[in-house]
Coordinates of C-alpha atoms in Angstrom, one line a residue:
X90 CA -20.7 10.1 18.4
X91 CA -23.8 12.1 19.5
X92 CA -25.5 12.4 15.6
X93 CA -26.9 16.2 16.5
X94 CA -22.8 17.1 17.9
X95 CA -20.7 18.5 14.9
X96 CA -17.7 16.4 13.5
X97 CA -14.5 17.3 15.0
X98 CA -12.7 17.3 11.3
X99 CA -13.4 16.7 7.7
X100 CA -10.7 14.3 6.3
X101 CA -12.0 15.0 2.7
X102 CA -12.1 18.8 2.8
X103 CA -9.8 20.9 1.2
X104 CA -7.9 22.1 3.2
X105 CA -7.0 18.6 4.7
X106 CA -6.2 17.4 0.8
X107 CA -3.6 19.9 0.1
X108 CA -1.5 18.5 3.4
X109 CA -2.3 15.4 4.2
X110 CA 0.6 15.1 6.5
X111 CA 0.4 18.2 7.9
X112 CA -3.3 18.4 9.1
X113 CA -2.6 15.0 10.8
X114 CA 0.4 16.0 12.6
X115 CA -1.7 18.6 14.1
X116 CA -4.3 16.5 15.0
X117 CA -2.5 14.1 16.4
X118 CA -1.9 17.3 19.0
X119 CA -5.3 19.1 18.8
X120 CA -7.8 15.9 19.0
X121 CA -6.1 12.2 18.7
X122 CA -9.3 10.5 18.6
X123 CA -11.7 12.7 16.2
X124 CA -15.3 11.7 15.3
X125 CA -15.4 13.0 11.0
X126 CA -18.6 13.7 9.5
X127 CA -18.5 10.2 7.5
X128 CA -19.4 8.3 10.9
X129 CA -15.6 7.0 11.8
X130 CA -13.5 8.5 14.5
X131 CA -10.2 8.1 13.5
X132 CA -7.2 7.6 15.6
X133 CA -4.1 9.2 15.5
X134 CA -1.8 8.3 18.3
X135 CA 1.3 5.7 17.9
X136 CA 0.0 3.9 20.9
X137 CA -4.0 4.0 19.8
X138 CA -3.4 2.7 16.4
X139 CA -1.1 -0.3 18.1
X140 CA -3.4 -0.9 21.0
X141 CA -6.5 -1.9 18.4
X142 CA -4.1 -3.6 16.0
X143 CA -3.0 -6.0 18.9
X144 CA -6.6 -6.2 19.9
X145 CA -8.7 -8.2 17.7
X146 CA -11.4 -9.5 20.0
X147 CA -12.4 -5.9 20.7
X148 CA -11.4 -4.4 17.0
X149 CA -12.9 -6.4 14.3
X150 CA -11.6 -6.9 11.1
X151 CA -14.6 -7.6 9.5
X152 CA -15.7 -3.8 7.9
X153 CA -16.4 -4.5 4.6
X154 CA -19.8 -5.1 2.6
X155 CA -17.7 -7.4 0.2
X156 CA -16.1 -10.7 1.3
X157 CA -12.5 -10.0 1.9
X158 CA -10.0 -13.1 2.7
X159 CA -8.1 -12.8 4.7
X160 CA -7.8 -9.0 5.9
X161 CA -11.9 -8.7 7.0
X162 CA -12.3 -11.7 8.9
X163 CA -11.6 -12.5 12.4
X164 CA -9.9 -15.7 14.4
X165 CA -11.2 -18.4 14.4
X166 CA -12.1 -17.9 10.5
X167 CA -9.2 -15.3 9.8
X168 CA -6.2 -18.1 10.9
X169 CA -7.2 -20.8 8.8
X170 CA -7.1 -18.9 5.6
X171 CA -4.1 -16.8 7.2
X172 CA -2.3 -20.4 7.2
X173 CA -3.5 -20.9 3.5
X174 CA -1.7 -18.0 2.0
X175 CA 1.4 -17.5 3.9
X176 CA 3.2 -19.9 2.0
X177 CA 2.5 -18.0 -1.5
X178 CA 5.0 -15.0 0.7
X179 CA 7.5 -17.4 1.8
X180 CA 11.3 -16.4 1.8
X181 CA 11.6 -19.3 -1.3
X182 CA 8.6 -17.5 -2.9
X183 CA 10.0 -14.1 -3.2
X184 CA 13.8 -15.0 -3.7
X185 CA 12.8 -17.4 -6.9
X186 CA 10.5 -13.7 -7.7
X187 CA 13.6 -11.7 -7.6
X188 CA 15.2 -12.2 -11.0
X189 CA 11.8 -11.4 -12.4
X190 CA 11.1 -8.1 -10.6
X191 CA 14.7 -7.0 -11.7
X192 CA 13.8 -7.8 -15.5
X193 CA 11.0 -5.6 -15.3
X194 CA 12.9 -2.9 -13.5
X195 CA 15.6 -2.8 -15.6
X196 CA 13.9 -2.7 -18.5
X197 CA 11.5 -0.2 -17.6
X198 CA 14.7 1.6 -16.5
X199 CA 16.6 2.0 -19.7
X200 CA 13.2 3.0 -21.1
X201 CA 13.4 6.2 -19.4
X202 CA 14.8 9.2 -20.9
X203 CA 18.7 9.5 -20.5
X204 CA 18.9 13.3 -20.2
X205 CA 15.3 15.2 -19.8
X206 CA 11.6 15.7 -18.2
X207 CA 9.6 12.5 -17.4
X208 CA 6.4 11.7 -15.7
X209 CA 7.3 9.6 -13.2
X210 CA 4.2 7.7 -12.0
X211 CA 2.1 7.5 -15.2
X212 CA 5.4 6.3 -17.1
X213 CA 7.3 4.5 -14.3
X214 CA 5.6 4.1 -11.2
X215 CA 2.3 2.7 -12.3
X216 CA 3.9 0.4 -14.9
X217 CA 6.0 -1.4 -12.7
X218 CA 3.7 -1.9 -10.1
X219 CA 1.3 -3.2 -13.0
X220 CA 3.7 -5.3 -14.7
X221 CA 5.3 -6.9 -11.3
X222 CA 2.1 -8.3 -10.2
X223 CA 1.0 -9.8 -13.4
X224 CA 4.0 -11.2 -13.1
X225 CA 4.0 -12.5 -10.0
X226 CA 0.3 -13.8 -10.4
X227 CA 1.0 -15.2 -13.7
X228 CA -1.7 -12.9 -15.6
X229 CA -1.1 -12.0 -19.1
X230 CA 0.2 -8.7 -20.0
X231 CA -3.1 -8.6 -22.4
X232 CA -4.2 -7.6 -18.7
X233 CA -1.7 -4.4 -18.2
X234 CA -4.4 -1.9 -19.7
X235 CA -7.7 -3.0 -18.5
X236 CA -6.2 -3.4 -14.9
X237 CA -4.4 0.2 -14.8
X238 CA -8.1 1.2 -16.4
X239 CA -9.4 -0.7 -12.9
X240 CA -7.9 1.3 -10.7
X241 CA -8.3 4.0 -12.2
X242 CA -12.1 3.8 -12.1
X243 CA -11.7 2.0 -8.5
X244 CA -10.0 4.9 -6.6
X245 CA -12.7 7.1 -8.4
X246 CA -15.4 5.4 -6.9
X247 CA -13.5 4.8 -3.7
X248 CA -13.4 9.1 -3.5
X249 CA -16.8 9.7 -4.9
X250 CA -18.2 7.4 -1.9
X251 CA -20.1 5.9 -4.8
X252 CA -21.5 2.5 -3.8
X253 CA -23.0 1.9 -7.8
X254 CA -19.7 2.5 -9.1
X255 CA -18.1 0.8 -6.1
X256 CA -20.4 -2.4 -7.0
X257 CA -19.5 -2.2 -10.8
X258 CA -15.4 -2.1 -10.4
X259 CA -15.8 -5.2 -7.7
X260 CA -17.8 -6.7 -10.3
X261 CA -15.2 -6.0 -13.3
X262 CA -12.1 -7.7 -11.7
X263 CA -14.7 -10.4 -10.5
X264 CA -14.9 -11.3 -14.6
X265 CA -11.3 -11.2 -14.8
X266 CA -10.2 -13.3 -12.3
X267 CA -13.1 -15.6 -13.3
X268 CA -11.9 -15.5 -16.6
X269 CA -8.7 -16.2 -16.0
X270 CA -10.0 -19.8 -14.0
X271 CA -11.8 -20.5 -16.5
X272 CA -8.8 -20.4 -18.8
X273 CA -6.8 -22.9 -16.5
X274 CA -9.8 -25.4 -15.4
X275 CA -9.7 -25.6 -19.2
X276 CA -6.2 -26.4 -19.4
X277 CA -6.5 -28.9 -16.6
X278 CA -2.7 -30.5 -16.0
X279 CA -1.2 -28.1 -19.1
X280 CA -2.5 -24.5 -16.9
X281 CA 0.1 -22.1 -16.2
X282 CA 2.1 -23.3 -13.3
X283 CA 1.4 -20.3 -11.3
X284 CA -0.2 -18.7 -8.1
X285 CA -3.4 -18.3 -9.6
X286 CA -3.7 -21.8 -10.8
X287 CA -2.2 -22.8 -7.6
X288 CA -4.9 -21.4 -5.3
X289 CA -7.5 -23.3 -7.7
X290 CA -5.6 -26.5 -7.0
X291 CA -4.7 -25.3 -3.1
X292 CA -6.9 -27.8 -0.8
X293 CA -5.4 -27.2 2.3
X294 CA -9.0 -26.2 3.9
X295 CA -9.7 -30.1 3.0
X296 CA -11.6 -28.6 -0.5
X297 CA -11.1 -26.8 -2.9
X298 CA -11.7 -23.1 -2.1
X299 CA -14.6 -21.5 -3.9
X300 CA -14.2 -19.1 -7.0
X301 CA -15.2 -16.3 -4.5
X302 CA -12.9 -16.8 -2.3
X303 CA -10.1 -16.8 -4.8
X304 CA -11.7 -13.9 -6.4
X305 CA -11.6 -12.2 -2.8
X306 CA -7.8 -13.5 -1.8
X307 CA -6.5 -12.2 -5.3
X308 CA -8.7 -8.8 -5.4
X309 CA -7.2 -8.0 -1.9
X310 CA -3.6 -8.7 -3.4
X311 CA -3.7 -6.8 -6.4
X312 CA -5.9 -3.7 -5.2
X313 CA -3.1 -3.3 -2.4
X314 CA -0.2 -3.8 -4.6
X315 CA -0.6 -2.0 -7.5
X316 CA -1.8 1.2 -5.2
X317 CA 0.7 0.8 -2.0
X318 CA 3.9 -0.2 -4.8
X319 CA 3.5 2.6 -7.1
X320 CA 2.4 5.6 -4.5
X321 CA 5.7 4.1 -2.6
X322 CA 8.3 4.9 -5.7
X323 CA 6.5 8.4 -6.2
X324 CA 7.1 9.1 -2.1
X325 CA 10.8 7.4 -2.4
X326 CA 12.6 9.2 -5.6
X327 CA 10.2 12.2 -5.0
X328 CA 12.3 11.8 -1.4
X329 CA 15.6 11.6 -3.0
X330 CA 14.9 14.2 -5.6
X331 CA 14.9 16.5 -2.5
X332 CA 17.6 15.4 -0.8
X333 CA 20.4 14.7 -3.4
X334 CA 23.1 14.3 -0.9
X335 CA 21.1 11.3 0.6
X336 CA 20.5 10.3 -3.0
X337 CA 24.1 9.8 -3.5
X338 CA 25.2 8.1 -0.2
X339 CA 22.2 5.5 -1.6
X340 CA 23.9 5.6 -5.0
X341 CA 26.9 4.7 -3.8
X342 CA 25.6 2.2 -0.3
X343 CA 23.0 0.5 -1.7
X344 CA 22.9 -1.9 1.1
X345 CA 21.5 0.9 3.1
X346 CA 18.7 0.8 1.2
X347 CA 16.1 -1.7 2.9
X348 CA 16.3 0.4 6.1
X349 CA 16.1 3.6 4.3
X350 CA 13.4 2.8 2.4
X351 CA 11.5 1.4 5.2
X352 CA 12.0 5.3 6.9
X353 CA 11.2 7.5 4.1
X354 CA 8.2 5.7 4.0
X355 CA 7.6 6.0 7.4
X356 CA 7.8 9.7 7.3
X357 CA 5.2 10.0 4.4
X358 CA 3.4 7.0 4.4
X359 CA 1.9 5.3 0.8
X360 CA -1.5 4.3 2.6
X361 CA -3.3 6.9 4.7
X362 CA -5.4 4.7 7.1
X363 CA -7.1 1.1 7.6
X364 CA -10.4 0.2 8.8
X365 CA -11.7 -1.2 11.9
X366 CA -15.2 -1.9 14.1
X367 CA -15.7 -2.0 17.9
X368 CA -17.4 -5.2 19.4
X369 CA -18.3 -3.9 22.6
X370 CA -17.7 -0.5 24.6
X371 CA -14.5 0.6 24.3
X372 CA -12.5 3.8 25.8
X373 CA -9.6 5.6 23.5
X374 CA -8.1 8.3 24.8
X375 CA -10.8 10.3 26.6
X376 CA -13.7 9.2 24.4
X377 CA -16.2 6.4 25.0
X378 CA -17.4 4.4 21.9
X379 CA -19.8 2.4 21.6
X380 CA -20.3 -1.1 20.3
X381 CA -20.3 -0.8 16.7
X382 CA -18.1 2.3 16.3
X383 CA -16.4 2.7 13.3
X384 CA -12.5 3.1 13.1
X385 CA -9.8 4.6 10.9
X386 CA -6.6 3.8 11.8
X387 CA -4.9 6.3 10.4
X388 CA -0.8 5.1 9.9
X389 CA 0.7 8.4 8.5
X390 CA -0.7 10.0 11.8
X391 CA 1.0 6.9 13.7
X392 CA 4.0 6.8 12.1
X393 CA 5.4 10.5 12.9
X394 CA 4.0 10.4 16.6
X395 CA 6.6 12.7 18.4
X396 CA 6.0 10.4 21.6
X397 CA 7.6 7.5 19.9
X398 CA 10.3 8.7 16.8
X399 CA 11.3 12.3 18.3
X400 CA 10.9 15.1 15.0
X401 CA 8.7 13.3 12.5
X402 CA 10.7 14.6 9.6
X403 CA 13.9 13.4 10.7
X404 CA 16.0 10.8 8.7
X405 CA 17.3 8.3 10.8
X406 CA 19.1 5.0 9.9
X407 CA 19.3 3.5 13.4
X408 CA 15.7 2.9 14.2
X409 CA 14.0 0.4 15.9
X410 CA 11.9 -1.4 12.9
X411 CA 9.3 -2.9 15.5
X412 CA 8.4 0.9 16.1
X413 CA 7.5 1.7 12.4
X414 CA 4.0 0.5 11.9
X415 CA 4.6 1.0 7.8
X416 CA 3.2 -3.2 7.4
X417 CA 1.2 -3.0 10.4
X418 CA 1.4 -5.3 13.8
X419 CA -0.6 -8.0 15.1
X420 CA -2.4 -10.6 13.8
X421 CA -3.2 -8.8 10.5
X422 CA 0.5 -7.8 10.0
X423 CA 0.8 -7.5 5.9
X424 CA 1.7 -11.2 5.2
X425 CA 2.9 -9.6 1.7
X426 CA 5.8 -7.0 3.3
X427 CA 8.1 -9.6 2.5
X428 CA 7.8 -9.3 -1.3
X429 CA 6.6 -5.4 -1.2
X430 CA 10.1 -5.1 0.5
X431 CA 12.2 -6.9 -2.3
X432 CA 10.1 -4.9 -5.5
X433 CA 10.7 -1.8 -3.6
X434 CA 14.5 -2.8 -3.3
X435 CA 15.2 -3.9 -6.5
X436 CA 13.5 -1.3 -8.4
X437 CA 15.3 1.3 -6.7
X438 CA 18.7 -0.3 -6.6
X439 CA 18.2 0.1 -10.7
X440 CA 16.9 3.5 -10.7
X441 CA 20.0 4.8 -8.7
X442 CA 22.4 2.2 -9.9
X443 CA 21.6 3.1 -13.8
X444 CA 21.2 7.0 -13.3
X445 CA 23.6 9.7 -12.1
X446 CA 20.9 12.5 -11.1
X447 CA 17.3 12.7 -10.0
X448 CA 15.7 16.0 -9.6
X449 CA 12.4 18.2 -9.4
X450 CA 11.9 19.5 -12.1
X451 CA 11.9 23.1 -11.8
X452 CA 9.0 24.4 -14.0
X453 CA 6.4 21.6 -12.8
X454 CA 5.3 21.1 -9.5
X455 CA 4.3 17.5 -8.1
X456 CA 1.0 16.7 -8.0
X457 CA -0.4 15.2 -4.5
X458 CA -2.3 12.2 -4.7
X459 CA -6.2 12.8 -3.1
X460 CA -7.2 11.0 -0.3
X461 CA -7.7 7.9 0.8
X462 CA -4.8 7.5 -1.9
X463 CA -1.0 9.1 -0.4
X464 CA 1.7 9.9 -2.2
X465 CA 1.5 11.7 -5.4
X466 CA -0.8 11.9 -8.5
X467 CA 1.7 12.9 -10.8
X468 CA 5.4 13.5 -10.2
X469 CA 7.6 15.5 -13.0
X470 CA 11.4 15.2 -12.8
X471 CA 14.2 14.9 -14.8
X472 CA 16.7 12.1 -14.9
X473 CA 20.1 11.7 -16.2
X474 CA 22.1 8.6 -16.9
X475 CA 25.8 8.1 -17.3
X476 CA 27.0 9.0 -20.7
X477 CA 27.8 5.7 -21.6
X478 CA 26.2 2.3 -19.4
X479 CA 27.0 -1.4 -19.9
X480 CA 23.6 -2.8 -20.1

């Protein structure tokens, strides 16, 4: 981008934030590939955002000013420690998960109220995405506070463009993850039979890997989940809430609910873009980059392209899941959408399943979440359960 040419759009302005969806739908139309003020041309076509993803050699991963395993490297370095953490997302991984994830979603079910107003996401949403990957990472619910606290201060940072404050949250979960090895090198054969302790055992690069890397493999994990999991429940009942008819067919098919879910998100997706640089010249759409170019993929854009699912806003069952780009494509496909997939099943299979009605509430309106977050900030509703329920 020519630095004395002015930007094409501002993704942080106002008007952008109160319609996220909408101001990329339109420039999706008006200018696909659009140079922003913050030095990234963003991308907003199904078939751009595909063509980099399957394009590694001339889209590099590697973006960030912090190590980040697995997601910012590049082959050859990027398919070693790919093969190291795939088995932690295996099929016999997340089904011995399962009966766990439904523990804490039933129980953070019957805590909500039977008959009147609730927050969702600062009393559901957040919680369970909180409380899932402790779980799943073995961590100690002593952790539940300081780590909602985290990302709280971690998505500020993230908005403010803060690189001080950015510095000091990286730092913070740094001590608790080094913390938490600390505890289990401690414990030598008596640690926690866990993930954690299992990458500090794992030696499959022929040594053990280093407390940064761990620190890097587990802050990608958890900054992901906690933010992708609980935007996804706001977007999904918030969905529902709106449509009560489909809430019911749900209610009543909950095998439908995989492939639904996977579509509601697709219309309003839980993460707004992802990051990538050019290693040479490279031509998108009518516009030369040059080496070095920074790209944001942006997947809500990619996701409702008219070219590839027709009206964006219509609910279809029937598909074709390669199409919906909602884990991403390519070598850099989520390796987690395995497990993201069963939490985001089970949890609403025991919302509907232990609730009769979900709806807006009618004297609060949502509140959207600000970008680079999706989804919403906070989401009033009011639920009511069956009068009597065999727990």
């Amino acid at each position: 981008m020519d630095k004395n040419s002015p930007p094409d759009w501002d993704p942080r302005s106002e008007a952008v934030l109160n319609d996220q969806m909408a101001t990329y739908d339109d420039m999706r139309h008006r200018c696909p590939v659009a140079h922003s003020r913050y030095g990234y041309t963003s991308l907003f076509r199904h078939e751009d955002v595909l063509h980099v993803l399957k394009d590694h050699e001339t889209f590099s991963s590697a973006v960030s000013r912090f190590p980040s395993v697995p997601n910012g490297m590049d082959p050859p370095e990027h398919t070693v420690y790919r093969r190291l953490i795939e088995p932690y997302f295996s099929h016999e991984q997340t089904d011995a998960f399962a009966p766990v994830c439904r523990d804490v979603a039933v129980r953070l079910v019957q805590a909500l109220p039977g008959d009147g107003a609730t927050e969702l996401m600062t009393k559901f949403a957040q919680i369970f995405a909180l409380q899932i990957q402790c779980a799943w990472l073995g961590w100690p619910t002593e952790l539940h506070e300081p780590l909602r606290l985290w990302t709280l201060k971690n998505h500020a940072a993230t908005l403010a463009r803060d690189d001080v404050a950015l510095s000091a949250v990286a730092l913070e979960f740094d001590g608790y993850i080094k913390d938490l090895l600390a505890v289990r090198r401690t414990a030598g054969s008596a640690a926690p039979d866990d993930i954690t302790t299992s990458l500090l055992r794992n030696q499959s690069l022929g040594r053990p890997l280093t407390d940064d890397e761990i620190v890097s493999i587990l802050r990608n994990w958890t900054v992901g989940e906690l933010g992708t999991i609980s935007a996804s429940i706001g977007i999904l009942v918030h969905y529902l809430a709106a449509n009560p008819e489909l809430q019911q067919q749900l209610r009543e098919q909950p095998s439908l609910l995989p492939v639904a879910i996977d579509e509601i998100l697709r219309i309003h997706a839980p993460l707004i873009m992802n990051r990538r640089v050019t290693t040479k010249q490279v031509t998108l759409g009518e516009r030369t980059l040059a080496t070095g170019s920074r790209l944001a993929l942006v997947w809500a854009s990619a996701n409702r392209d008219e070219a590839v699912f027709g009206d964006p806003d219509e609910f279809r069952l029937d598909r074709d899941p390669k199409l919906n780009l909602l884990y991403g494509a390519g070598i850099h496909i989520c390796p987690g959408a395995l497990l993201a997939r069963l939490e985001l099943r089970i949890v609403m299979e025991e919302l509907l399943g232990r609730t009769s009605r979900i709806f807006l509430a009618p004297d609060k309106e949502p509140v959207k979440a600000f970008f680079p977050a999706s989804g919403f900030s906070a989401l009033p509703l009011h639920i009511q359960k069956p009068a009597t329920q065999a727990w």
